[in-house]
Short mmCIF file of C-alpha atoms and ligand atoms in Angstrom, two decimals:
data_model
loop_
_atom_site.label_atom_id
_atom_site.label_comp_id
_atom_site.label_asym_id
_atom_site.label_seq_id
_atom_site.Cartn_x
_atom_site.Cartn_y
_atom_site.Cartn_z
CA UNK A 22 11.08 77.03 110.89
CA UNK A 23 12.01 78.40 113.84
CA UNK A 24 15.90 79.42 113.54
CA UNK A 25 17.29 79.74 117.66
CA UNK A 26 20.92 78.43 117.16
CA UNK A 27 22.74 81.57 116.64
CA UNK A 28 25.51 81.00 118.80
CA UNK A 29 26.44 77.71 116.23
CA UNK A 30 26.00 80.17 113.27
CA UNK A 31 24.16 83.30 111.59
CA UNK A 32 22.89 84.67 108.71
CA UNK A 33 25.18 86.35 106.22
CA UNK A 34 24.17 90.03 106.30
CA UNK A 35 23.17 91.06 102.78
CA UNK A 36 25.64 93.54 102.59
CA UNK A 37 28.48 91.31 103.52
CA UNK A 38 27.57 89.32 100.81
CA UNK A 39 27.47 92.16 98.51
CA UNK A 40 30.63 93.17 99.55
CA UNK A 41 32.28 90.24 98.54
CA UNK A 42 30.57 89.77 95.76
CA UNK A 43 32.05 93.23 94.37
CA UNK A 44 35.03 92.15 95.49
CA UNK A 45 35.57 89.19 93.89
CA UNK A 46 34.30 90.41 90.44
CA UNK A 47 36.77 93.63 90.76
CA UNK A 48 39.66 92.46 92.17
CA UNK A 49 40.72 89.08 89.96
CA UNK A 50 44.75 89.39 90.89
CA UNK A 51 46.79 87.23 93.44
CA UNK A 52 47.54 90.32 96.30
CA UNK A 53 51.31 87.97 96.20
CA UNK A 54 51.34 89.23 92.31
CA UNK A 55 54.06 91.63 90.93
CA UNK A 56 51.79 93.04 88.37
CA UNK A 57 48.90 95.94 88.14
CA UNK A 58 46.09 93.38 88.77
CA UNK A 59 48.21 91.96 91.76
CA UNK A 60 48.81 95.28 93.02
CA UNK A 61 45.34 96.82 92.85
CA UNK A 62 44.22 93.82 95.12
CA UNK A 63 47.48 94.12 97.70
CA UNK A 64 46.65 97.86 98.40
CA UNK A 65 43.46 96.66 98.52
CA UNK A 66 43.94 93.92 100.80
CA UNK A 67 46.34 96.42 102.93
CA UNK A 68 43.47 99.37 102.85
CA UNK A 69 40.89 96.57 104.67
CA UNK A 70 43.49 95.28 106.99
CA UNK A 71 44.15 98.60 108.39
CA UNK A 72 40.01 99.48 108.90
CA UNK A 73 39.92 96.03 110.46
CA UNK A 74 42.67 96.84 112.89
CA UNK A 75 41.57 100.13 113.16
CA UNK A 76 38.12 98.84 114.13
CA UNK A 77 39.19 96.36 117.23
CA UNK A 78 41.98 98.58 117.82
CA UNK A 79 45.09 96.40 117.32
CA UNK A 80 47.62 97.51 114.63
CA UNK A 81 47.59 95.76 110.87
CA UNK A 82 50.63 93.72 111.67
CA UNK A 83 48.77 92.31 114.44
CA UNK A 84 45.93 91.08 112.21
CA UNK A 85 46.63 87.13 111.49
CA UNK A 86 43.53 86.12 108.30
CA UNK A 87 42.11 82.32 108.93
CA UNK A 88 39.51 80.26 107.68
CA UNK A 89 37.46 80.79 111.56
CA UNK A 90 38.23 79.93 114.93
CA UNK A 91 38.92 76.55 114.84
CA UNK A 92 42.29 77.24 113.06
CA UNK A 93 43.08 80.64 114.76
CA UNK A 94 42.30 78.42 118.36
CA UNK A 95 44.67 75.84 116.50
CA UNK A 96 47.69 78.43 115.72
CA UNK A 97 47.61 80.48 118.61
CA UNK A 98 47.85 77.71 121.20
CA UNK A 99 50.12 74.80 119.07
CA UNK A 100 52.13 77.94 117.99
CA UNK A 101 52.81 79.62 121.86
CA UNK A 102 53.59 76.11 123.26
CA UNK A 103 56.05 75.24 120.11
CA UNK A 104 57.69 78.23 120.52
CA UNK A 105 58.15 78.40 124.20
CA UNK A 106 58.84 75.19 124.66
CA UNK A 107 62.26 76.22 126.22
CA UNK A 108 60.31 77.96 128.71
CA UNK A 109 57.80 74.99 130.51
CA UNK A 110 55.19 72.95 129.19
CA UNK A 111 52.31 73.81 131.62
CA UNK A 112 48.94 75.33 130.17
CA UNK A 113 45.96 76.21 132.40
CA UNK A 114 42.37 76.18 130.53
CA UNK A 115 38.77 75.82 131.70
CA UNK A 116 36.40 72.88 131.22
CA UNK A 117 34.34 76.17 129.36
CA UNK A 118 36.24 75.92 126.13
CA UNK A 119 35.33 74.86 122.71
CA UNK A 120 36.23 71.75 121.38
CA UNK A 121 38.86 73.35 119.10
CA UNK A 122 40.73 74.47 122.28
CA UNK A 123 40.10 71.27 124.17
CA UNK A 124 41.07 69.34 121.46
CA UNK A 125 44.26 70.93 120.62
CA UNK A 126 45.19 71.21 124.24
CA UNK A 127 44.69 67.01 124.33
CA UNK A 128 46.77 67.53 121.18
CA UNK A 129 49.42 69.48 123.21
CA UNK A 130 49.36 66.92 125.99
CA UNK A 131 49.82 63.88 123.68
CA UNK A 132 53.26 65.91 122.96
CA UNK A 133 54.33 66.35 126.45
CA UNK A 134 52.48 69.00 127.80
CA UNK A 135 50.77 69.59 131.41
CA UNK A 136 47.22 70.67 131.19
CA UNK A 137 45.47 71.77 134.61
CA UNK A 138 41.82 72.95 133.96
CA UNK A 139 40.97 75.72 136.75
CA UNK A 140 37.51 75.37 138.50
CA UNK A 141 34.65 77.31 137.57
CA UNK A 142 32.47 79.05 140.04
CA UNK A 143 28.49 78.51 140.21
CA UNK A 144 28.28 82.19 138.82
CA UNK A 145 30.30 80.44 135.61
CA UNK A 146 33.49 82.43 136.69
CA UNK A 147 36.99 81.08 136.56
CA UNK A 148 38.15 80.94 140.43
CA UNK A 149 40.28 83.44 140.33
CA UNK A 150 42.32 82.59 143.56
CA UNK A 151 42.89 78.87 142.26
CA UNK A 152 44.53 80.34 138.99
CA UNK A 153 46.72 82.17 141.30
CA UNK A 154 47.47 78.80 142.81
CA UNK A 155 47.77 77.11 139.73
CA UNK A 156 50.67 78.94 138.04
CA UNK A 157 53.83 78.22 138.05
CA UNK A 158 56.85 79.34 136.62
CA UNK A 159 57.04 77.14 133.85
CA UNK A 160 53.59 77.95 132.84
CA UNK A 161 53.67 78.81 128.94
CA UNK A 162 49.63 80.01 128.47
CA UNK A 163 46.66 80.54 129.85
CA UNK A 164 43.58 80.10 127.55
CA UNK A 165 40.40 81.45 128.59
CA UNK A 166 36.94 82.23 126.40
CA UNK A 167 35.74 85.87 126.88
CA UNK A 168 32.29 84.32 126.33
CA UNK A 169 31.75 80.49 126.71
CA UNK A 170 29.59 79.20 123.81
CA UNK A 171 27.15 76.99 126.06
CA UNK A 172 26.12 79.64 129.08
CA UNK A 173 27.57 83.06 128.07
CA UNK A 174 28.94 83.42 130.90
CA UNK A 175 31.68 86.55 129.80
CA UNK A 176 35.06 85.81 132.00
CA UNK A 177 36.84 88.59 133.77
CA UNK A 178 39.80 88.76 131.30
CA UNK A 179 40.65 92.35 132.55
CA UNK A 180 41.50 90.68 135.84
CA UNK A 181 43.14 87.13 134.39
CA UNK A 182 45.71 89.85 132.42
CA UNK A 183 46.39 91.48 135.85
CA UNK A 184 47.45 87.83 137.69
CA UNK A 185 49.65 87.40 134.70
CA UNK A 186 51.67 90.39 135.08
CA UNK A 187 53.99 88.50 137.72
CA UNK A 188 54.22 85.15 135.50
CA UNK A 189 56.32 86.81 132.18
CA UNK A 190 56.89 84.21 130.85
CA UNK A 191 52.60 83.13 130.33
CA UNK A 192 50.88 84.27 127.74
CA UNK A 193 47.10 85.12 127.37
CA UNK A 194 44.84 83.40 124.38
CA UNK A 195 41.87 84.59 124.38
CA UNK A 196 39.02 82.96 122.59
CA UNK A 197 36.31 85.89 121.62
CA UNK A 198 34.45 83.94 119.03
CA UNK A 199 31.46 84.35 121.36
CA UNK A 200 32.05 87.54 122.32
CA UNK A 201 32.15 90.04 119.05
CA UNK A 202 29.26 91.83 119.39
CA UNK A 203 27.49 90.75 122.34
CA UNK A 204 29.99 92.43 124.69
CA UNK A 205 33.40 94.34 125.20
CA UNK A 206 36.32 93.32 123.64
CA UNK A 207 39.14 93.25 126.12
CA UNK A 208 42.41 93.30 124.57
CA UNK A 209 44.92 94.92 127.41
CA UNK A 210 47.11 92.28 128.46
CA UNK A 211 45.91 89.90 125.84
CA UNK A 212 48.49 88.11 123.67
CA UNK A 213 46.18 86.21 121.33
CA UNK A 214 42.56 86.77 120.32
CA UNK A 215 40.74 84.53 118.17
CA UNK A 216 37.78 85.97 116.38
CA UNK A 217 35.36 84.17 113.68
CA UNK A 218 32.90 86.54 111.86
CA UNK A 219 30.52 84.02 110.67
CA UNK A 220 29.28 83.85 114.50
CA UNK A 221 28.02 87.90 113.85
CA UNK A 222 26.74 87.28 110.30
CA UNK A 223 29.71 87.49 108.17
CA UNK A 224 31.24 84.21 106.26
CA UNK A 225 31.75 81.24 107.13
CA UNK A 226 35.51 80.18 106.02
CA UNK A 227 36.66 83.36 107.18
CA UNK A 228 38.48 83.64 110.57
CA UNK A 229 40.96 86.17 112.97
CA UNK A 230 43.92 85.64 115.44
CA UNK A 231 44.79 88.63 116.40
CA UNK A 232 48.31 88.31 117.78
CA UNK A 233 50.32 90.72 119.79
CA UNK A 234 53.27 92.16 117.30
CA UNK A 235 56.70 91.47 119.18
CA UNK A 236 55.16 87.81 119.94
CA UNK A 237 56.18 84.95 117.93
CA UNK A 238 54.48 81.74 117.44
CA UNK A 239 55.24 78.89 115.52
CA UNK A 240 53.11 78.82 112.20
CA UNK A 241 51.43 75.66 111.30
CA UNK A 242 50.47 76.29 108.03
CA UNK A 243 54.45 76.85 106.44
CA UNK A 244 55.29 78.10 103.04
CA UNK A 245 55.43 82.04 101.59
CA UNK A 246 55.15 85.07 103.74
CA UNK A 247 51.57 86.03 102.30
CA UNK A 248 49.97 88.98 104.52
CA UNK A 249 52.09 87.56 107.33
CA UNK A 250 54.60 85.10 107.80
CA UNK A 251 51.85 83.20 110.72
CA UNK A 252 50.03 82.01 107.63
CA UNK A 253 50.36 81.16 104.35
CA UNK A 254 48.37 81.17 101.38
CA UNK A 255 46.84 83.34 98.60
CA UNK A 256 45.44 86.12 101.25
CA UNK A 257 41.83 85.81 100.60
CA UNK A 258 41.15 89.18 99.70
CA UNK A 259 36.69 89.25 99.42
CA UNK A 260 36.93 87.60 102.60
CA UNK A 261 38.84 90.18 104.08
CA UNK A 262 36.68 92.93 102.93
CA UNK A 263 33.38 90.82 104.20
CA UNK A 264 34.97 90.30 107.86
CA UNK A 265 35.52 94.42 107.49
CA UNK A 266 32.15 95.01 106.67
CA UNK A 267 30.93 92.21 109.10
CA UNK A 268 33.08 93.87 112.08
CA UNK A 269 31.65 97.37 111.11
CA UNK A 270 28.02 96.12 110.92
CA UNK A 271 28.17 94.41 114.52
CA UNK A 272 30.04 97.05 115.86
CA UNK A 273 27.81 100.12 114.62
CA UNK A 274 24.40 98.66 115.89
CA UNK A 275 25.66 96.54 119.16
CA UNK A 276 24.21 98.97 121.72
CA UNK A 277 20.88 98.42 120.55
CA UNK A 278 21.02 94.78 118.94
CA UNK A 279 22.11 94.31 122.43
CA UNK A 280 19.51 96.38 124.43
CA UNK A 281 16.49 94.52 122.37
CA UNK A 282 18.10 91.13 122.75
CA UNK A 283 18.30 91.83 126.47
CA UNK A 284 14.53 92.32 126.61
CA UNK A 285 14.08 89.35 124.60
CA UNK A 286 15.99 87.28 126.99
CA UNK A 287 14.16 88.85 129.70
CA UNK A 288 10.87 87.50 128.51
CA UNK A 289 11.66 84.40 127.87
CA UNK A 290 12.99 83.92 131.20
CA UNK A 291 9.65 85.01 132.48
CA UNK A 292 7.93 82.48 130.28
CA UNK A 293 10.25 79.54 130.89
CA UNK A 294 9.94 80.17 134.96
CA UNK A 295 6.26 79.51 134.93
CA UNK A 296 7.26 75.85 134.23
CA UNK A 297 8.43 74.11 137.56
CA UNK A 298 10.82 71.49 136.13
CA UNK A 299 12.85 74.12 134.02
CA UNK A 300 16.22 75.38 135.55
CA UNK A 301 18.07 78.22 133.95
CA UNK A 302 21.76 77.66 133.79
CA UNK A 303 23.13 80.50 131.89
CA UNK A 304 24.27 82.70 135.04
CA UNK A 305 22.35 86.53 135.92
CA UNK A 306 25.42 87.56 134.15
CA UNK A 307 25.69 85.85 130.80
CA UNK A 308 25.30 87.49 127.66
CA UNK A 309 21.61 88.10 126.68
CA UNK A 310 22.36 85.93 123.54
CA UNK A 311 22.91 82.85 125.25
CA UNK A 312 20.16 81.17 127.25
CA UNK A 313 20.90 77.39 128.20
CA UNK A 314 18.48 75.87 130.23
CA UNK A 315 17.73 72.09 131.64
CA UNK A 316 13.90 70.40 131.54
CA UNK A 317 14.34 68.17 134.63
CA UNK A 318 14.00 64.56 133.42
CA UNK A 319 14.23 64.61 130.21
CA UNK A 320 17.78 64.47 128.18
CA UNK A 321 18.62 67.63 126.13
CA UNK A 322 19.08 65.40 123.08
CA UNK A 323 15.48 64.23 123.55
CA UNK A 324 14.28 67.75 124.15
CA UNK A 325 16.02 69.02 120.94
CA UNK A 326 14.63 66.40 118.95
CA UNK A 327 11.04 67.06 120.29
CA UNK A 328 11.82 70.46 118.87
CA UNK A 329 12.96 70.15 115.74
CA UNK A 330 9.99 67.79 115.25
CA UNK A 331 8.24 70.66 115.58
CA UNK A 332 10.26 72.76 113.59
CA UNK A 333 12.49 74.71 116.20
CA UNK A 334 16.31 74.65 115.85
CA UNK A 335 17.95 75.10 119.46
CA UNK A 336 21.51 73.66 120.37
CA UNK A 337 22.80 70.73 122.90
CA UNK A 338 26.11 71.80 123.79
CA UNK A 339 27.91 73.75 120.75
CA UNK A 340 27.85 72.27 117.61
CA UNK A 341 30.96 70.63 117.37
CA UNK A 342 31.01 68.52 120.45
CA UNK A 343 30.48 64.81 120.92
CA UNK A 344 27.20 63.40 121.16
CA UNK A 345 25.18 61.45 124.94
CA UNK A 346 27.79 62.99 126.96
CA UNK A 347 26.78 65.46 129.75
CA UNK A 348 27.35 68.89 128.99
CA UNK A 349 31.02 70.28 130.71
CA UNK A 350 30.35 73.96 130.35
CA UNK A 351 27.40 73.18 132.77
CA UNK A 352 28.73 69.96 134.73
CA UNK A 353 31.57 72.91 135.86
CA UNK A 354 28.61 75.35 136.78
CA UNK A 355 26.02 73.15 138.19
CA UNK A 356 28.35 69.59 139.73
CA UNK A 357 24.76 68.01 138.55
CA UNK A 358 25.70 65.35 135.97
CA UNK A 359 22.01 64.50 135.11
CA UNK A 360 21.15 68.21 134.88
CA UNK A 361 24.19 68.40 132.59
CA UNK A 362 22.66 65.81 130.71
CA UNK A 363 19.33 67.74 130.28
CA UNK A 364 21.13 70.92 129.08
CA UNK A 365 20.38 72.86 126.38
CA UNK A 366 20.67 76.22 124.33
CA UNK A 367 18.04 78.77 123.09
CA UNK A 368 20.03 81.67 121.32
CA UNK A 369 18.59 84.95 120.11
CA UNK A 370 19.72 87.41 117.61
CA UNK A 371 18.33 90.78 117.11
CA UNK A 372 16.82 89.16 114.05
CA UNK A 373 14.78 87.03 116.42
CA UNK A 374 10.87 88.37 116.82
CA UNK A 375 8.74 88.37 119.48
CA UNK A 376 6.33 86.58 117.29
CA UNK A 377 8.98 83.94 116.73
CA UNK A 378 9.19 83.72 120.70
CA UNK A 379 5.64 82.94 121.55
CA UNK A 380 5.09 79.87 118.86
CA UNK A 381 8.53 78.40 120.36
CA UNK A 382 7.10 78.35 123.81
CA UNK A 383 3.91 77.05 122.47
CA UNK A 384 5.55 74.29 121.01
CA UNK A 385 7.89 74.46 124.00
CA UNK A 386 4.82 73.49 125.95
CA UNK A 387 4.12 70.84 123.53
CA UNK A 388 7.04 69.10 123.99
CA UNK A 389 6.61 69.35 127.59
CA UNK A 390 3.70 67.66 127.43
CA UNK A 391 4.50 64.83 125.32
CA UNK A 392 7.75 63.90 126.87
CA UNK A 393 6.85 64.92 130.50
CA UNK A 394 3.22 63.19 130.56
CA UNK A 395 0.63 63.57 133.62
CA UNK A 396 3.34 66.73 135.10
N1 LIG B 422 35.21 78.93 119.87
C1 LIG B 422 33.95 79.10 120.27
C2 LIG B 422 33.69 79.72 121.62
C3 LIG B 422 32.88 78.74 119.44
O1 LIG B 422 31.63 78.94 119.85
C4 LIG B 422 33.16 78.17 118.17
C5 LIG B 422 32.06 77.72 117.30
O2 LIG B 422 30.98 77.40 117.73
C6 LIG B 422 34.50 78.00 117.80
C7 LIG B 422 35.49 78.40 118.67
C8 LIG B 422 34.86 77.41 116.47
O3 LIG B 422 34.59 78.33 115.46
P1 LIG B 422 34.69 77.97 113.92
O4 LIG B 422 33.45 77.24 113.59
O5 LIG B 422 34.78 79.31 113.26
O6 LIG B 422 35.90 77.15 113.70
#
């Protein structure tokens, strides 16, 4: 098998595993427990939190624990817009998000909000000058991927902060479950961050919203005050300690997982361009993880099958979306519904080999052949 669908999900590391492994054999006590066992895990619990924070640079009581992105995409934007409700009921987005941000933000709108999704420029940019147009003063949020999961294209949040100085009232979610490891983190001006470790080879199950401290949201799951009152529930203490070691993993080797991936992408570029009817859509710019690409004629459902026929996992659209329809992310980039339709995503890891590379365009060209025959 040919594994290329690490955007949708990676390997555990080894030493993630290990590390929760440890700490689930060592540490049997509730962290919520009045007792030496329950004690020995809350320092515990409280000595991880603070290298986590330490790590992105945020401070512990700015660390929200969830079971992945879904939820933290879930209680960062249903939590803002309950609890400014006073304040408007507008929300700006892009047609780039995941499904657990366009679904809760259909959620929102079933409940009375405004949605307005700003355009997205052929380099995979939000149009910066439109989201200038766009708010208003009884515009709650903005929510805005650092790194979409289809193109990796990686969106000027820097800048997006900046516009919202002069709209006080707006906050920033930011959804960096593509971006952890594949580029910077940029947290200035940011009021909400989700983050979900098993997308850089920690666990699945285990999740971040990282929440700015003086902010309050509404929490949607209710009940004790746990490691924060945004959450309850038994704090999940060996998953803490394998996002830790999953964070400081990524984070100690991402100059050159990234540099190798880079020339990875590079060549496979190269190789893909030879063929006539391909068309890159992942923008110069994207992150060298992400490669989505279109074979002109033939569906990327099709095309996917073909390949895992031959034993090659690559992506249509992320994971969780629905099935036949064209693909937004690259409907927004390319206006080309049938190209849209023909999407699909290669993504590397610096796991990936070059060896692995060369029988995936081999059967690459096999596929071609089949479902493109006499081209
Ligand atoms: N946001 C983005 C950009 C994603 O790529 C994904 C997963 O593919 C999610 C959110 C959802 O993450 P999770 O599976 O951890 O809920």
């Amino acid at each position: 098998m040919i594994y290329l669908d690490y955007t949708a999900n990676t390997p555990a590391d080894p030493a993630v595993l290990e590390a929760f492994l440890n700490t689930e054999q060592n540490y049997i006590g509730n962290p919520n427990s009045n007792h030496p066992a329950g004690q020995a895990a809350r320092e515990k619990m409280a000595r991880v939190t603070d290298s986590i924070a330490a790590m992105l640079g945020v401070s512990p009581a700015e660390i929200i624990y969830t079971s992945g992105a879904s939820e933290s995409n879930n209680l960062a934007l249903k939590g803002v817009a309950q609890a400014s409700r006073h304040m408007g009921r507008h929300i700006i987005s892009t047609a780039l998000e995941h499904s657990s941000v366009g679904g809760t933000l259909t959620a929102l709108q079933s409940q009375g909000c405004e949605i307005d999704l700003v355009d997205i420029r052929p380099d995979g940019t939000i149009d910066l000058e439109q989201l200038r147009e766009l708010l208003r003063k009884d515009t709650i949020l903005v929510s805005v991927c650092a790194v979409d999961s289809e193109l990796g294209t990686v969106q000027p949040i820097r800048q997006i902060a900046q516009i919202l100085r002069g709209f006080p009232s707006c906050r920033l979610h930011v959804d960096a479950t593509q971006a952890v490891g594949k580029t910077e983190l940029v947290l200035e001006g940011v009021d909400t961050m989700s983050i979900a470790p098993h997308k850089f080879y920690g666990l699945n199950g285990s999740g971040l919203l990282l929440k700015r401290k003086d902010l309050v949201i509404e929490p949607q799951i209710h009940g004790g005050s746990s490691t924060t009152i945004y959450r309850s529930g038994t704090p999940a203490l060996a998953l803490a300690v394998s996002v830790e070691k999953a964070l400081a993993l990524t984070l100690e080797n991402q100059v050159q997982r990234i540099q190798y991936v880079s020339a990875l992408n590079r060549e496979l570029r190269a190789a893909l361009s030879r063929y006539p009817m391909v068309r890159i859509n992942s923008p110069e710019g994207a992150v060298p993880h992400i490669l989505n690409l279109s074979v002109t004629g033939v569906k990327g459902t099709a095309f996917q099958r073909a390949l895992g026929e031959e034993g090659v996992c690559v992506s249509v659209k992320s994971a969780c979306s629905t099935d036949g329809t064209p693909s937004r992310a690259v409907f927004a980039v390319s206006r080309d519904r049938k190209n849209a339709l023909s999407s699909w995503r290669i993504s590397l890891s610096h796991l990936t080999t070059r060896e692995e590379l060369a029988q995936f365009m081999q059967a690459f060209d096999r596929c071609c052949h089949r479902l493109l025959p006499g081209r």
